[in-house]
């Protein structure tokens, strides 16, 4: 099994994830060909080599012509669902975008229908999300793991005014995920980066967050951020073959009898259990 391990020692952002995959061998022309299936214009993507604290990495950029950075959740999902991307890419991309929308709605005490995504509503954020999913597929990655995530501290200015770091959306998306801060006053983990990693790795209960798994390393890539920090502003991805010892797993079976419950609730309960990390749910 080919596994990708993200080392988020300086946080995580959507463009940094894509940059790391490009640095690890994802071909930019191949990515551009797939992105063309999105069916939207007004943007172009570039990538170039750079250095952060004397470590070489790849900076991925989405250059847009639009001024609009706010879209409703329905508008964002529609862009992906009406594209000609492969169904598995659509499904995972929509999962990431809906994680962002659901979190924002919860924070602002609004419904999904009411919520508008501002900083993550622009075409550049949509391209970051889709590119991350496409990159995994083109590199043949079957399993994604991640380290603890460096979140930073301080305050940021955004469309909602001054917010603490980590931003409320970022922290909500990382519930259950191991995080840390070394006192660097900067937004190291962004909502888009958190949503991508959280969705690709899966629920924290599955054990995908932690130390590097046993693997035979094939390639390592570094994705560069835009900030000048006391530590290298990079995300590192290590791609390789998982060792057999790391492929074993432990599964817990939970059974219960339910009495005097409306049958109409069963379907909802099954969906809820699956969303919380259950591998399978069945009723008799």
PDB file of C-alpha atoms in Angstrom:
ATOM      1  CA  UNK A   1       0.000   0.000   0.000  1.00  0.00           C
ATOM      2  CA  UNK A   2       1.337   3.426  -0.957  1.00  0.00           C
ATOM      3  CA  UNK A   3       1.109   5.830   1.961  1.00  0.00           C
ATOM      4  CA  UNK A   4       1.701   9.588   2.266  1.00  0.00           C
ATOM      5  CA  UNK A   5       2.746  11.061   5.609  1.00  0.00           C
ATOM      6  CA  UNK A   6       2.427  14.823   6.149  1.00  0.00           C
ATOM      7  CA  UNK A   7       4.770  16.401   8.671  1.00  0.00           C
ATOM      8  CA  UNK A   8       3.042  19.651   9.683  1.00  0.00           C
ATOM      9  CA  UNK A   9       5.870  21.086  11.794  1.00  0.00           C
ATOM     10  CA  UNK A  10       5.089  24.607  10.482  1.00  0.00           C
ATOM     11  CA  UNK A  11       1.349  24.226  10.136  1.00  0.00           C
ATOM     12  CA  UNK A  12      -0.672  23.339   7.064  1.00  0.00           C
ATOM     13  CA  UNK A  13      -2.422  25.239   4.255  1.00  0.00           C
ATOM     14  CA  UNK A  14      -4.025  24.180   1.001  1.00  0.00           C
ATOM     15  CA  UNK A  15      -1.321  25.622  -1.266  1.00  0.00           C
ATOM     16  CA  UNK A  16       1.410  24.067   0.898  1.00  0.00           C
ATOM     17  CA  UNK A  17      -0.170  20.599   0.572  1.00  0.00           C
ATOM     18  CA  UNK A  18      -0.294  20.899  -3.225  1.00  0.00           C
ATOM     19  CA  UNK A  19       3.254  22.272  -3.313  1.00  0.00           C
ATOM     20  CA  UNK A  20       4.501  19.301  -1.306  1.00  0.00           C
ATOM     21  CA  UNK A  21       2.830  16.845  -3.708  1.00  0.00           C
ATOM     22  CA  UNK A  22       4.368  18.652  -6.699  1.00  0.00           C
ATOM     23  CA  UNK A  23       7.754  18.525  -4.982  1.00  0.00           C
ATOM     24  CA  UNK A  24       7.257  14.790  -4.442  1.00  0.00           C
ATOM     25  CA  UNK A  25       6.760  14.078  -8.130  1.00  0.00           C
ATOM     26  CA  UNK A  26       3.273  15.220  -9.112  1.00  0.00           C
ATOM     27  CA  UNK A  27       3.640  16.667 -12.619  1.00  0.00           C
ATOM     28  CA  UNK A  28       2.186  20.164 -13.003  1.00  0.00           C
ATOM     29  CA  UNK A  29       1.021  19.529 -16.630  1.00  0.00           C
ATOM     30  CA  UNK A  30      -0.901  16.450 -15.444  1.00  0.00           C
ATOM     31  CA  UNK A  31      -2.505  18.478 -12.657  1.00  0.00           C
ATOM     32  CA  UNK A  32      -3.471  21.239 -15.099  1.00  0.00           C
ATOM     33  CA  UNK A  33      -5.099  18.712 -17.449  1.00  0.00           C
ATOM     34  CA  UNK A  34      -7.316  17.407 -14.659  1.00  0.00           C
ATOM     35  CA  UNK A  35      -8.114  20.884 -13.326  1.00  0.00           C
ATOM     36  CA  UNK A  36      -9.408  21.800 -16.780  1.00  0.00           C
ATOM     37  CA  UNK A  37     -12.284  19.404 -16.024  1.00  0.00           C
ATOM     38  CA  UNK A  38     -13.510  21.836 -13.363  1.00  0.00           C
ATOM     39  CA  UNK A  39     -14.998  23.837 -16.203  1.00  0.00           C
ATOM     40  CA  UNK A  40     -14.287  27.260 -14.702  1.00  0.00           C
ATOM     41  CA  UNK A  41     -11.971  29.977 -15.950  1.00  0.00           C
ATOM     42  CA  UNK A  42     -10.455  33.137 -14.619  1.00  0.00           C
ATOM     43  CA  UNK A  43      -7.448  31.528 -13.002  1.00  0.00           C
ATOM     44  CA  UNK A  44      -4.091  29.919 -13.731  1.00  0.00           C
ATOM     45  CA  UNK A  45      -1.791  27.801 -11.603  1.00  0.00           C
ATOM     46  CA  UNK A  46       1.976  28.058 -11.324  1.00  0.00           C
ATOM     47  CA  UNK A  47       4.687  26.327  -9.331  1.00  0.00           C
ATOM     48  CA  UNK A  48       8.305  27.209  -8.769  1.00  0.00           C
ATOM     49  CA  UNK A  49      11.210  26.124  -6.615  1.00  0.00           C
ATOM     50  CA  UNK A  50      12.082  28.267  -3.620  1.00  0.00           C
ATOM     51  CA  UNK A  51      13.805  28.034  -0.239  1.00  0.00           C
ATOM     52  CA  UNK A  52      12.640  28.429   3.323  1.00  0.00           C
ATOM     53  CA  UNK A  53      15.445  28.568   5.907  1.00  0.00           C
ATOM     54  CA  UNK A  54      17.837  26.951   3.392  1.00  0.00           C
ATOM     55  CA  UNK A  55      15.461  24.032   2.657  1.00  0.00           C
ATOM     56  CA  UNK A  56      14.326  23.703  -0.947  1.00  0.00           C
ATOM     57  CA  UNK A  57      10.604  23.355  -1.611  1.00  0.00           C
ATOM     58  CA  UNK A  58       7.903  24.059  -4.190  1.00  0.00           C
ATOM     59  CA  UNK A  59       5.599  27.078  -4.017  1.00  0.00           C
ATOM     60  CA  UNK A  60       2.198  26.442  -5.596  1.00  0.00           C
ATOM     61  CA  UNK A  61       0.095  29.461  -6.521  1.00  0.00           C
ATOM     62  CA  UNK A  62      -3.385  30.004  -7.914  1.00  0.00           C
ATOM     63  CA  UNK A  63      -3.512  33.358  -9.692  1.00  0.00           C
ATOM     64  CA  UNK A  64      -7.072  34.572 -10.176  1.00  0.00           C
ATOM     65  CA  UNK A  65      -8.669  37.378 -12.162  1.00  0.00           C
ATOM     66  CA  UNK A  66     -11.759  37.578  -9.944  1.00  0.00           C
ATOM     67  CA  UNK A  67     -12.283  39.937  -7.035  1.00  0.00           C
ATOM     68  CA  UNK A  68     -14.982  37.703  -5.586  1.00  0.00           C
ATOM     69  CA  UNK A  69     -13.942  35.673  -2.549  1.00  0.00           C
ATOM     70  CA  UNK A  70     -17.372  34.927  -1.079  1.00  0.00           C
ATOM     71  CA  UNK A  71     -19.690  32.143  -2.208  1.00  0.00           C
ATOM     72  CA  UNK A  72     -22.472  30.185  -0.588  1.00  0.00           C
ATOM     73  CA  UNK A  73     -21.848  26.549   0.255  1.00  0.00           C
ATOM     74  CA  UNK A  74     -24.308  25.526  -2.469  1.00  0.00           C
ATOM     75  CA  UNK A  75     -22.456  27.596  -5.083  1.00  0.00           C
ATOM     76  CA  UNK A  76     -19.102  26.081  -4.158  1.00  0.00           C
ATOM     77  CA  UNK A  77     -20.388  22.507  -4.204  1.00  0.00           C
ATOM     78  CA  UNK A  78     -22.148  23.158  -7.520  1.00  0.00           C
ATOM     79  CA  UNK A  79     -18.842  24.108  -9.160  1.00  0.00           C
ATOM     80  CA  UNK A  80     -17.425  20.671  -8.289  1.00  0.00           C
ATOM     81  CA  UNK A  81     -20.533  18.553  -8.803  1.00  0.00           C
ATOM     82  CA  UNK A  82     -21.236  19.989 -12.272  1.00  0.00           C
ATOM     83  CA  UNK A  83     -17.633  19.457 -13.408  1.00  0.00           C
ATOM     84  CA  UNK A  84     -16.374  16.489 -15.437  1.00  0.00           C
ATOM     85  CA  UNK A  85     -13.936  15.388 -12.743  1.00  0.00           C
ATOM     86  CA  UNK A  86     -13.845  11.699 -11.831  1.00  0.00           C
ATOM     87  CA  UNK A  87     -16.576  10.746  -9.376  1.00  0.00           C
ATOM     88  CA  UNK A  88     -14.156   9.786  -6.599  1.00  0.00           C
ATOM     89  CA  UNK A  89     -12.384  13.154  -6.911  1.00  0.00           C
ATOM     90  CA  UNK A  90     -15.739  14.964  -6.840  1.00  0.00           C
ATOM     91  CA  UNK A  91     -16.878  13.047  -3.774  1.00  0.00           C
ATOM     92  CA  UNK A  92     -13.765  13.714  -1.701  1.00  0.00           C
ATOM     93  CA  UNK A  93     -13.556  17.357  -2.796  1.00  0.00           C
ATOM     94  CA  UNK A  94     -17.197  17.940  -1.831  1.00  0.00           C
ATOM     95  CA  UNK A  95     -16.554  16.256   1.543  1.00  0.00           C
ATOM     96  CA  UNK A  96     -13.746  18.760   2.212  1.00  0.00           C
ATOM     97  CA  UNK A  97     -15.802  21.765   1.098  1.00  0.00           C
ATOM     98  CA  UNK A  98     -18.812  20.650   3.142  1.00  0.00           C
ATOM     99  CA  UNK A  99     -16.598  20.189   6.197  1.00  0.00           C
ATOM    100  CA  UNK A 100     -15.620  23.851   5.809  1.00  0.00           C
ATOM    101  CA  UNK A 101     -19.213  24.968   5.292  1.00  0.00           C
ATOM    102  CA  UNK A 102     -20.605  22.920   8.187  1.00  0.00           C
ATOM    103  CA  UNK A 103     -17.940  24.257  10.524  1.00  0.00           C
ATOM    104  CA  UNK A 104     -18.544  27.877   9.523  1.00  0.00           C
ATOM    105  CA  UNK A 105     -22.288  27.432   9.982  1.00  0.00           C
ATOM    106  CA  UNK A 106     -21.750  26.011  13.451  1.00  0.00           C
ATOM    107  CA  UNK A 107     -19.424  28.847  14.486  1.00  0.00           C
ATOM    108  CA  UNK A 108     -21.740  31.569  13.214  1.00  0.00           C
ATOM    109  CA  UNK A 109     -24.892  29.861  14.511  1.00  0.00           C
ATOM    110  CA  UNK A 110     -26.379  29.724  11.030  1.00  0.00           C
ATOM    111  CA  UNK A 111     -27.715  27.076   8.679  1.00  0.00           C
ATOM    112  CA  UNK A 112     -25.755  25.682   5.736  1.00  0.00           C
ATOM    113  CA  UNK A 113     -28.177  27.534   3.448  1.00  0.00           C
ATOM    114  CA  UNK A 114     -27.422  30.856   5.154  1.00  0.00           C
ATOM    115  CA  UNK A 115     -23.659  30.574   5.403  1.00  0.00           C
ATOM    116  CA  UNK A 116     -21.280  32.249   2.950  1.00  0.00           C
ATOM    117  CA  UNK A 117     -17.630  31.274   2.834  1.00  0.00           C
ATOM    118  CA  UNK A 118     -15.425  34.333   2.538  1.00  0.00           C
ATOM    119  CA  UNK A 119     -11.666  33.683   2.521  1.00  0.00           C
ATOM    120  CA  UNK A 120     -12.298  30.060   1.471  1.00  0.00           C
ATOM    121  CA  UNK A 121     -15.004  30.943  -1.049  1.00  0.00           C
ATOM    122  CA  UNK A 122     -12.729  32.117  -3.841  1.00  0.00           C
ATOM    123  CA  UNK A 123     -11.804  30.001  -6.835  1.00  0.00           C
ATOM    124  CA  UNK A 124      -8.251  29.745  -5.482  1.00  0.00           C
ATOM    125  CA  UNK A 125      -9.464  27.850  -2.399  1.00  0.00           C
ATOM    126  CA  UNK A 126     -11.596  25.530  -4.553  1.00  0.00           C
ATOM    127  CA  UNK A 127      -8.596  24.827  -6.782  1.00  0.00           C
ATOM    128  CA  UNK A 128      -6.408  24.112  -3.723  1.00  0.00           C
ATOM    129  CA  UNK A 129      -8.936  21.557  -2.475  1.00  0.00           C
ATOM    130  CA  UNK A 130      -9.416  19.801  -5.814  1.00  0.00           C
ATOM    131  CA  UNK A 131      -5.665  19.852  -6.542  1.00  0.00           C
ATOM    132  CA  UNK A 132      -4.920  18.147  -3.218  1.00  0.00           C
ATOM    133  CA  UNK A 133      -7.367  15.341  -3.989  1.00  0.00           C
ATOM    134  CA  UNK A 134      -6.199  14.998  -7.595  1.00  0.00           C
ATOM    135  CA  UNK A 135      -2.554  14.966  -6.488  1.00  0.00           C
ATOM    136  CA  UNK A 136      -3.123  12.024  -4.161  1.00  0.00           C
ATOM    137  CA  UNK A 137      -4.801  10.082  -6.930  1.00  0.00           C
ATOM    138  CA  UNK A 138      -2.153  10.816  -9.566  1.00  0.00           C
ATOM    139  CA  UNK A 139       0.614   9.805  -7.143  1.00  0.00           C
ATOM    140  CA  UNK A 140      -1.176   6.539  -6.388  1.00  0.00           C
ATOM    141  CA  UNK A 141      -1.537   7.279  -2.669  1.00  0.00           C
ATOM    142  CA  UNK A 142      -3.925   4.857  -0.968  1.00  0.00           C
ATOM    143  CA  UNK A 143      -3.534   5.940   2.652  1.00  0.00           C
ATOM    144  CA  UNK A 144      -2.840   9.369   4.182  1.00  0.00           C
ATOM    145  CA  UNK A 145      -1.338   9.972   7.635  1.00  0.00           C
ATOM    146  CA  UNK A 146      -0.319  13.158   9.440  1.00  0.00           C
ATOM    147  CA  UNK A 147       1.759  14.379  12.348  1.00  0.00           C
ATOM    148  CA  UNK A 148       0.471  16.644  15.076  1.00  0.00           C
ATOM    149  CA  UNK A 149      -0.294  20.055  13.587  1.00  0.00           C
ATOM    150  CA  UNK A 150       1.483  23.271  14.549  1.00  0.00           C
ATOM    151  CA  UNK A 151      -1.272  25.899  14.788  1.00  0.00           C
ATOM    152  CA  UNK A 152       0.559  29.090  15.826  1.00  0.00           C
ATOM    153  CA  UNK A 153      -0.826  31.853  18.045  1.00  0.00           C
ATOM    154  CA  UNK A 154      -1.729  35.556  17.992  1.00  0.00           C
ATOM    155  CA  UNK A 155      -4.444  37.306  15.966  1.00  0.00           C
ATOM    156  CA  UNK A 156      -5.433  37.680  12.313  1.00  0.00           C
ATOM    157  CA  UNK A 157      -7.531  40.182  10.377  1.00  0.00           C
ATOM    158  CA  UNK A 158     -10.227  38.746   8.116  1.00  0.00           C
ATOM    159  CA  UNK A 159     -13.690  39.558   6.762  1.00  0.00           C
ATOM    160  CA  UNK A 160     -15.157  39.012  10.235  1.00  0.00           C
ATOM    161  CA  UNK A 161     -12.679  41.387  11.895  1.00  0.00           C
ATOM    162  CA  UNK A 162      -9.930  40.430  14.329  1.00  0.00           C
ATOM    163  CA  UNK A 163      -9.878  36.726  15.221  1.00  0.00           C
ATOM    164  CA  UNK A 164      -7.630  34.698  17.521  1.00  0.00           C
ATOM    165  CA  UNK A 165      -5.166  32.169  16.136  1.00  0.00           C
ATOM    166  CA  UNK A 166      -5.877  29.381  15.523  1.00  0.00           C
ATOM    167  CA  UNK A 167      -8.994  30.715  13.826  1.00  0.00           C
ATOM    168  CA  UNK A 168     -12.255  29.329  15.258  1.00  0.00           C
ATOM    169  CA  UNK A 169     -12.965  27.386  12.052  1.00  0.00           C
ATOM    170  CA  UNK A 170      -9.490  25.838  12.068  1.00  0.00           C
ATOM    171  CA  UNK A 171      -9.757  24.759  15.688  1.00  0.00           C
ATOM    172  CA  UNK A 172     -13.222  23.283  15.154  1.00  0.00           C
ATOM    173  CA  UNK A 173     -12.018  21.309  12.137  1.00  0.00           C
ATOM    174  CA  UNK A 174      -9.130  19.946  14.218  1.00  0.00           C
ATOM    175  CA  UNK A 175     -11.261  18.679  17.100  1.00  0.00           C
ATOM    176  CA  UNK A 176      -9.809  15.354  18.203  1.00  0.00           C
ATOM    177  CA  UNK A 177      -6.614  15.951  16.195  1.00  0.00           C
ATOM    178  CA  UNK A 178      -3.311  16.382  18.106  1.00  0.00           C
ATOM    179  CA  UNK A 179      -2.119  19.993  17.784  1.00  0.00           C
ATOM    180  CA  UNK A 180       0.565  22.154  19.385  1.00  0.00           C
ATOM    181  CA  UNK A 181       1.927  25.707  19.427  1.00  0.00           C
ATOM    182  CA  UNK A 182       5.479  26.907  20.007  1.00  0.00           C
ATOM    183  CA  UNK A 183       4.511  30.552  20.493  1.00  0.00           C
ATOM    184  CA  UNK A 184       5.057  31.692  16.893  1.00  0.00           C
ATOM    185  CA  UNK A 185       2.668  34.595  16.307  1.00  0.00           C
ATOM    186  CA  UNK A 186       1.294  33.645  12.927  1.00  0.00           C
ATOM    187  CA  UNK A 187      -1.627  31.685  11.464  1.00  0.00           C
ATOM    188  CA  UNK A 188       0.223  28.465  10.682  1.00  0.00           C
ATOM    189  CA  UNK A 189      -2.794  26.221  10.103  1.00  0.00           C
ATOM    190  CA  UNK A 190      -5.577  27.562   7.864  1.00  0.00           C
ATOM    191  CA  UNK A 191      -9.185  26.340   7.682  1.00  0.00           C
ATOM    192  CA  UNK A 192      -8.648  25.003   4.157  1.00  0.00           C
ATOM    193  CA  UNK A 193      -5.484  23.152   5.144  1.00  0.00           C
ATOM    194  CA  UNK A 194      -7.168  21.729   8.245  1.00  0.00           C
ATOM    195  CA  UNK A 195     -10.211  20.574   6.255  1.00  0.00           C
ATOM    196  CA  UNK A 196      -8.060  18.881   3.598  1.00  0.00           C
ATOM    197  CA  UNK A 197      -5.873  17.010   6.095  1.00  0.00           C
ATOM    198  CA  UNK A 198      -8.803  16.076   8.353  1.00  0.00           C
ATOM    199  CA  UNK A 199     -10.793  14.654   5.416  1.00  0.00           C
ATOM    200  CA  UNK A 200      -7.922  12.833   3.709  1.00  0.00           C
ATOM    201  CA  UNK A 201      -6.620  11.255   6.932  1.00  0.00           C
ATOM    202  CA  UNK A 202     -10.091  10.478   8.271  1.00  0.00           C
ATOM    203  CA  UNK A 203     -11.546  10.676  11.783  1.00  0.00           C
ATOM    204  CA  UNK A 204      -8.899  10.893  14.537  1.00  0.00           C
ATOM    205  CA  UNK A 205     -10.393   7.746  16.064  1.00  0.00           C
ATOM    206  CA  UNK A 206      -8.871   5.747  13.197  1.00  0.00           C
ATOM    207  CA  UNK A 207      -5.357   6.527  14.394  1.00  0.00           C
ATOM    208  CA  UNK A 208      -4.111   8.332  11.296  1.00  0.00           C
ATOM    209  CA  UNK A 209      -2.649  11.236  13.289  1.00  0.00           C
ATOM    210  CA  UNK A 210       0.622  10.616  15.094  1.00  0.00           C
ATOM    211  CA  UNK A 211       4.223   9.521  14.450  1.00  0.00           C
ATOM    212  CA  UNK A 212       5.430   8.477  11.010  1.00  0.00           C
ATOM    213  CA  UNK A 213       4.202   4.951  10.220  1.00  0.00           C
ATOM    214  CA  UNK A 214       6.543   2.083   9.370  1.00  0.00           C
ATOM    215  CA  UNK A 215       7.260   2.544   5.669  1.00  0.00           C
ATOM    216  CA  UNK A 216       9.886   2.220   2.943  1.00  0.00           C
ATOM    217  CA  UNK A 217      10.493   5.803   1.841  1.00  0.00           C
ATOM    218  CA  UNK A 218      10.304   6.419  -1.903  1.00  0.00           C
ATOM    219  CA  UNK A 219      10.282  10.212  -2.121  1.00  0.00           C
ATOM    220  CA  UNK A 220      10.004  13.306   0.054  1.00  0.00           C
ATOM    221  CA  UNK A 221       8.542  16.654  -0.969  1.00  0.00           C
ATOM    222  CA  UNK A 222       8.330  20.098   0.634  1.00  0.00           C
ATOM    223  CA  UNK A 223       5.502  22.556   0.030  1.00  0.00           C
ATOM    224  CA  UNK A 224       6.373  26.182   0.742  1.00  0.00           C
ATOM    225  CA  UNK A 225       4.170  28.767   2.412  1.00  0.00           C
ATOM    226  CA  UNK A 226       4.403  32.526   1.914  1.00  0.00           C
ATOM    227  CA  UNK A 227       5.569  33.654   5.342  1.00  0.00           C
ATOM    228  CA  UNK A 228       9.010  34.426   6.719  1.00  0.00           C
ATOM    229  CA  UNK A 229       9.065  32.550  10.044  1.00  0.00           C
ATOM    230  CA  UNK A 230      11.650  31.582  12.683  1.00  0.00           C
ATOM    231  CA  UNK A 231      11.255  27.992  11.417  1.00  0.00           C
ATOM    232  CA  UNK A 232      11.015  26.731   7.812  1.00  0.00           C
ATOM    233  CA  UNK A 233       7.563  27.644   6.483  1.00  0.00           C
ATOM    234  CA  UNK A 234       7.078  24.257   4.844  1.00  0.00           C
ATOM    235  CA  UNK A 235       4.892  21.165   4.903  1.00  0.00           C
ATOM    236  CA  UNK A 236       6.813  17.936   4.310  1.00  0.00           C
ATOM    237  CA  UNK A 237       5.244  14.889   2.689  1.00  0.00           C
ATOM    238  CA  UNK A 238       6.934  11.494   2.703  1.00  0.00           C
ATOM    239  CA  UNK A 239       5.581   8.935   0.238  1.00  0.00           C
ATOM    240  CA  UNK A 240       6.409   5.258   0.315  1.00  0.00           C
ATOM    241  CA  UNK A 241       5.243   1.702   0.778  1.00  0.00           C
ATOM    242  CA  UNK A 242       3.732   0.823   4.147  1.00  0.00           C
ATOM    243  CA  UNK A 243       5.533  -1.992   5.941  1.00  0.00           C
ATOM    244  CA  UNK A 244       3.496  -5.098   6.676  1.00  0.00           C
ATOM    245  CA  UNK A 245       3.802  -4.487  10.412  1.00  0.00           C
ATOM    246  CA  UNK A 246       1.946  -1.203   9.987  1.00  0.00           C
ATOM    247  CA  UNK A 247      -0.911  -2.734   8.011  1.00  0.00           C
ATOM    248  CA  UNK A 248      -2.360  -4.583  10.996  1.00  0.00           C
ATOM    249  CA  UNK A 249      -5.302  -2.997  12.768  1.00  0.00           C
ATOM    250  CA  UNK A 250      -7.564  -3.535  15.739  1.00  0.00           C
ATOM    251  CA  UNK A 251     -11.316  -3.354  15.349  1.00  0.00           C
ATOM    252  CA  UNK A 252     -13.829  -3.112  18.177  1.00  0.00           C
ATOM    253  CA  UNK A 253     -17.318  -4.548  17.673  1.00  0.00           C
ATOM    254  CA  UNK A 254     -20.063  -2.752  19.578  1.00  0.00           C
ATOM    255  CA  UNK A 255     -23.527  -4.338  19.756  1.00  0.00           C
ATOM    256  CA  UNK A 256     -26.701  -3.169  21.461  1.00  0.00           C
ATOM    257  CA  UNK A 257     -30.397  -3.936  21.629  1.00  0.00           C
ATOM    258  CA  UNK A 258     -32.742  -1.030  20.964  1.00  0.00           C
ATOM    259  CA  UNK A 259     -36.342  -1.141  22.119  1.00  0.00           C
ATOM    260  CA  UNK A 260     -39.277   1.175  21.542  1.00  0.00           C
ATOM    261  CA  UNK A 261     -37.674   3.468  18.952  1.00  0.00           C
ATOM    262  CA  UNK A 262     -39.297   4.782  15.800  1.00  0.00           C
ATOM    263  CA  UNK A 263     -37.880   2.846  12.796  1.00  0.00           C
ATOM    264  CA  UNK A 264     -37.530   6.111  10.869  1.00  0.00           C
ATOM    265  CA  UNK A 265     -34.621   7.055  13.164  1.00  0.00           C
ATOM    266  CA  UNK A 266     -32.531   3.995  12.285  1.00  0.00           C
ATOM    267  CA  UNK A 267     -31.224   5.377   8.999  1.00  0.00           C
ATOM    268  CA  UNK A 268     -30.184   8.657  10.587  1.00  0.00           C
ATOM    269  CA  UNK A 269     -28.407   6.875  13.450  1.00  0.00           C
ATOM    270  CA  UNK A 270     -26.494   4.684  10.978  1.00  0.00           C
ATOM    271  CA  UNK A 271     -25.363   7.762   9.021  1.00  0.00           C
ATOM    272  CA  UNK A 272     -24.324   9.514  12.239  1.00  0.00           C
ATOM    273  CA  UNK A 273     -22.267   6.523  13.418  1.00  0.00           C
ATOM    274  CA  UNK A 274     -20.474   6.295  10.072  1.00  0.00           C
ATOM    275  CA  UNK A 275     -19.716  10.026  10.113  1.00  0.00           C
ATOM    276  CA  UNK A 276     -18.149   9.601  13.567  1.00  0.00           C
ATOM    277  CA  UNK A 277     -15.682   6.991  12.309  1.00  0.00           C
ATOM    278  CA  UNK A 278     -17.471   3.631  12.438  1.00  0.00           C
ATOM    279  CA  UNK A 279     -16.099   1.291   9.758  1.00  0.00           C
ATOM    280  CA  UNK A 280     -19.464  -0.375   9.248  1.00  0.00           C
ATOM    281  CA  UNK A 281     -22.983  -0.194  10.697  1.00  0.00           C
ATOM    282  CA  UNK A 282     -25.766  -2.743  10.278  1.00  0.00           C
ATOM    283  CA  UNK A 283     -29.067  -3.537  11.945  1.00  0.00           C
ATOM    284  CA  UNK A 284     -30.999  -6.765  12.379  1.00  0.00           C
TER     285      UNK A 284
END
